[in-house]
mmCIF file of C-alpha atoms and ligand atoms in Angstrom:
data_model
loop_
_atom_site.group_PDB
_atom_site.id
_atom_site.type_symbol
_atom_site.label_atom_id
_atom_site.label_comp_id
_atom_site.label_asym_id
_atom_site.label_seq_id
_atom_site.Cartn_x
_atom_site.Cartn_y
_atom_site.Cartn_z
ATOM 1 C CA UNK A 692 5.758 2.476 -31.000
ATOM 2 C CA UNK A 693 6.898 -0.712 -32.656
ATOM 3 C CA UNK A 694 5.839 -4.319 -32.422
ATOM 4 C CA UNK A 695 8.376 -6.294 -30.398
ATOM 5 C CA UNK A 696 8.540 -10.187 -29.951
ATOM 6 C CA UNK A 697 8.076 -11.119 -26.789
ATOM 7 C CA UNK A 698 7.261 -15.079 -25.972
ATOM 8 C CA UNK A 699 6.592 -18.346 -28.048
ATOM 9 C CA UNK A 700 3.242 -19.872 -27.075
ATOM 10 C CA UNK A 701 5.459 -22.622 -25.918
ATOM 11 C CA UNK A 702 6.882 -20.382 -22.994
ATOM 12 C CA UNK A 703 3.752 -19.674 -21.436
ATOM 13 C CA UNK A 704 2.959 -22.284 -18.659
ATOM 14 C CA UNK A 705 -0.799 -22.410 -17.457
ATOM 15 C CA UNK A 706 -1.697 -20.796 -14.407
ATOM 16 C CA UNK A 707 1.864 -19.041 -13.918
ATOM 17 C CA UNK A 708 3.288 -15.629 -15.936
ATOM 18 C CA UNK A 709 6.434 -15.433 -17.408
ATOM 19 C CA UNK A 710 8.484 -12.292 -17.141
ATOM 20 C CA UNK A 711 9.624 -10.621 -20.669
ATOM 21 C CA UNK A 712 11.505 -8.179 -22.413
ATOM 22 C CA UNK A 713 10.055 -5.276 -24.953
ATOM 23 C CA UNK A 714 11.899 -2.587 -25.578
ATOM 24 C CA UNK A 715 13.739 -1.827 -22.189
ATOM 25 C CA UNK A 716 11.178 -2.801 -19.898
ATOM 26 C CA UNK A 717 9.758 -5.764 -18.645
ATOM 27 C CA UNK A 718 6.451 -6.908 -19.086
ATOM 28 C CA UNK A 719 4.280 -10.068 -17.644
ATOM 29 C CA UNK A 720 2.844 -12.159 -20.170
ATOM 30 C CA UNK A 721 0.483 -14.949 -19.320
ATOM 31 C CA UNK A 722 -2.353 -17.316 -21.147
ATOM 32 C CA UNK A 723 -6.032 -16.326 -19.578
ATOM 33 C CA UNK A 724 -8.633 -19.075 -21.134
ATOM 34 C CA UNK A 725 -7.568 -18.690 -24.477
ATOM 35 C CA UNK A 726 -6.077 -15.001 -24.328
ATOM 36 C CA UNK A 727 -2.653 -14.063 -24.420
ATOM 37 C CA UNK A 728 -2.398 -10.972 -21.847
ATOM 38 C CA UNK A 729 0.259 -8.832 -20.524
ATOM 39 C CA UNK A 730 0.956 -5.976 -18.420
ATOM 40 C CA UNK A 731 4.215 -4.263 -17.203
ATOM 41 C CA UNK A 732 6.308 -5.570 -14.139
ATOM 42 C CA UNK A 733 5.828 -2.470 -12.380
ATOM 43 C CA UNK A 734 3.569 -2.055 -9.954
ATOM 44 C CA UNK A 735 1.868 1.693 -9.808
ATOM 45 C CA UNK A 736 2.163 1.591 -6.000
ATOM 46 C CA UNK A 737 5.852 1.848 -5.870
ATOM 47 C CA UNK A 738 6.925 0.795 -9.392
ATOM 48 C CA UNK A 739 8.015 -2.818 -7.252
ATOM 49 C CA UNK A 740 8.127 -5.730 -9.797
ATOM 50 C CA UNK A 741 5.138 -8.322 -9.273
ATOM 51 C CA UNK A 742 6.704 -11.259 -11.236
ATOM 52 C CA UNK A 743 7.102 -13.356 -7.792
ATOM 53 C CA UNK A 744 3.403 -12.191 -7.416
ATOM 54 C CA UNK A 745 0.611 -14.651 -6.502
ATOM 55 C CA UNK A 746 -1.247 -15.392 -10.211
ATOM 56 C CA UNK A 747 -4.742 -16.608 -9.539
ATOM 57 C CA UNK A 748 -7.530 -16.836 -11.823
ATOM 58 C CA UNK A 749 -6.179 -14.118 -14.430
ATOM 59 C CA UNK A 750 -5.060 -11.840 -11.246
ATOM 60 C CA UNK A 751 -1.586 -11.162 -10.354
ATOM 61 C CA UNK A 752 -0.997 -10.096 -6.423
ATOM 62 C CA UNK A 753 1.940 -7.287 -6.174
ATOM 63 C CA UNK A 754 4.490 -9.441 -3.176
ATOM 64 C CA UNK A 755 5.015 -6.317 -1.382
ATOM 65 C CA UNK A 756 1.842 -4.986 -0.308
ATOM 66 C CA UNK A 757 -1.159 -6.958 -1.822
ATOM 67 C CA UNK A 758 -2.122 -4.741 -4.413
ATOM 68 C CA UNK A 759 -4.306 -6.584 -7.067
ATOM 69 C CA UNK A 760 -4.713 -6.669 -11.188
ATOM 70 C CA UNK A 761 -6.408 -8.254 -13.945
ATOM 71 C CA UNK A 762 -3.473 -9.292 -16.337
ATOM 72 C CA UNK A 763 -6.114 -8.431 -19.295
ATOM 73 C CA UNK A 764 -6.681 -5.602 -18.355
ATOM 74 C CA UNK A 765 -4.795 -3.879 -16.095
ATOM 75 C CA UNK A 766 -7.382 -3.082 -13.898
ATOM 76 C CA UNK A 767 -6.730 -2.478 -10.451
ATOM 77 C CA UNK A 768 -9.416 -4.848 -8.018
ATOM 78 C CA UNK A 769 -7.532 -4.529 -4.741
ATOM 79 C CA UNK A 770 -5.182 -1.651 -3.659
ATOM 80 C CA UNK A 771 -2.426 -2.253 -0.710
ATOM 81 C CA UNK A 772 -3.578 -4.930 1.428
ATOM 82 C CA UNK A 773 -0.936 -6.290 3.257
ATOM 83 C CA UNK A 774 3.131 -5.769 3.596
ATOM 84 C CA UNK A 775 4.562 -9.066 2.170
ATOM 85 C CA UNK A 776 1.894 -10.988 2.379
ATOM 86 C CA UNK A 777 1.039 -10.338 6.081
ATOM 87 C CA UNK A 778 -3.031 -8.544 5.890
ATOM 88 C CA UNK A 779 -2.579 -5.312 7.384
ATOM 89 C CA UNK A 780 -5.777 -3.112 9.379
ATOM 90 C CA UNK A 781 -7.546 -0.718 7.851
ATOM 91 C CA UNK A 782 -5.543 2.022 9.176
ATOM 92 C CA UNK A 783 -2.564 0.351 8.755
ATOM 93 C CA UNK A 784 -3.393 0.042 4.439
ATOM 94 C CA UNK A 785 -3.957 3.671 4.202
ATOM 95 C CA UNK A 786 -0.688 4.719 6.222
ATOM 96 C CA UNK A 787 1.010 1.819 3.468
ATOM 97 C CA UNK A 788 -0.522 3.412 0.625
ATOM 98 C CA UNK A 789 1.118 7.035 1.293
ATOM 99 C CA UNK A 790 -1.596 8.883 -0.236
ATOM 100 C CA UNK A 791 -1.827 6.940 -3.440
ATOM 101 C CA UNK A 792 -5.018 6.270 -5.069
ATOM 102 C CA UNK A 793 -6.127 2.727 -6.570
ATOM 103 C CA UNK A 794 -4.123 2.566 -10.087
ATOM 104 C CA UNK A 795 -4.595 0.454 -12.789
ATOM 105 C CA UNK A 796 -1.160 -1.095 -14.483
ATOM 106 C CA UNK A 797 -0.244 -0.342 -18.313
ATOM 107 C CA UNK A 798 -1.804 -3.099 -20.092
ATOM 108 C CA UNK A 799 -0.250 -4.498 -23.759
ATOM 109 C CA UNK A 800 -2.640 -5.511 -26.485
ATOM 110 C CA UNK A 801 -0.855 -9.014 -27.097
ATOM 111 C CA UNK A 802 -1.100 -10.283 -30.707
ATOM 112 C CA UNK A 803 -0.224 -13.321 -32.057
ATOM 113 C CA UNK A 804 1.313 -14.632 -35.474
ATOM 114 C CA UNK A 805 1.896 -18.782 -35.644
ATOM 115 C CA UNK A 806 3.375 -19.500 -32.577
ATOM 116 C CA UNK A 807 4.786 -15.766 -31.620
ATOM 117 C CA UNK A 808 3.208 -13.101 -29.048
ATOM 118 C CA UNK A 809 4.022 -9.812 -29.982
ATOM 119 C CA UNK A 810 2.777 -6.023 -27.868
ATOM 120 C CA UNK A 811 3.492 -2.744 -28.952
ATOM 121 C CA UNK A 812 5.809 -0.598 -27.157
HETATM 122 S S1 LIG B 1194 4.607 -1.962 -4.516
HETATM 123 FE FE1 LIG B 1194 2.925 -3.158 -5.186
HETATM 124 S S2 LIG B 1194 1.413 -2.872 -3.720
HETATM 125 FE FE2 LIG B 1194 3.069 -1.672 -3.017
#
């Protein structure tokens, strides 16, 4: 693992998350009260990117089928709710889901030095 720069505070815009590099991958980064959090850009549905996701209240909402997480934590709170952004039946969710569980997305401790976020990847 090693400790990769990956946003000024000065980047991060309340209420939205910014898309970053570390390493190869990309990761979301945003500001939760007064937490810097991040997650990867990879849903565990499909491995989709969620940048264009819906960021409410320290959530982010996957585009292409609803899935929800805490950008804290990683935690999944809703799993494959709709197909881009249409709410699907209950029936309809599991057939979506294609025998994949509720997954929570790899979270990234985010520190910070001065006006730098860092995560280890
Ligand atoms: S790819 Fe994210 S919910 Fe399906």
């Amino acid at each position: 693992m090693s400790k990769v720069k990956i946003a000024s505070t000065a980047d991060i815009n309340a209420g939205k998350v910014l898309k970053a590099k570390a390493n190869g991958q990309t990761v979301l980064v945003a500001k939760v009260g007064d937490k810097y959090c991040a997650i990867a850009n990879k849903c565990p549905h499909f491995g989709l990117p969620m940048a264009k996701g819906k960021f409410e209240n320290g959530v982010i909402t996957c585009p292409f089928h609803g899935s929800k997480f805490e950008i804290c934590t990683g935690k999944n709170v809703e799993w494959v709710e709709s197909f881009v952004g249409i709410p699907l039946p209950d029936f309809a969710k599991n057939m979506m889901a294609m025998g994949k569980g509720p997954t929570d997305v790899a979270n990234f401790a985010v520190t910070q030095e001065g006006v730098d976020l860092f995560i280890n990847v």
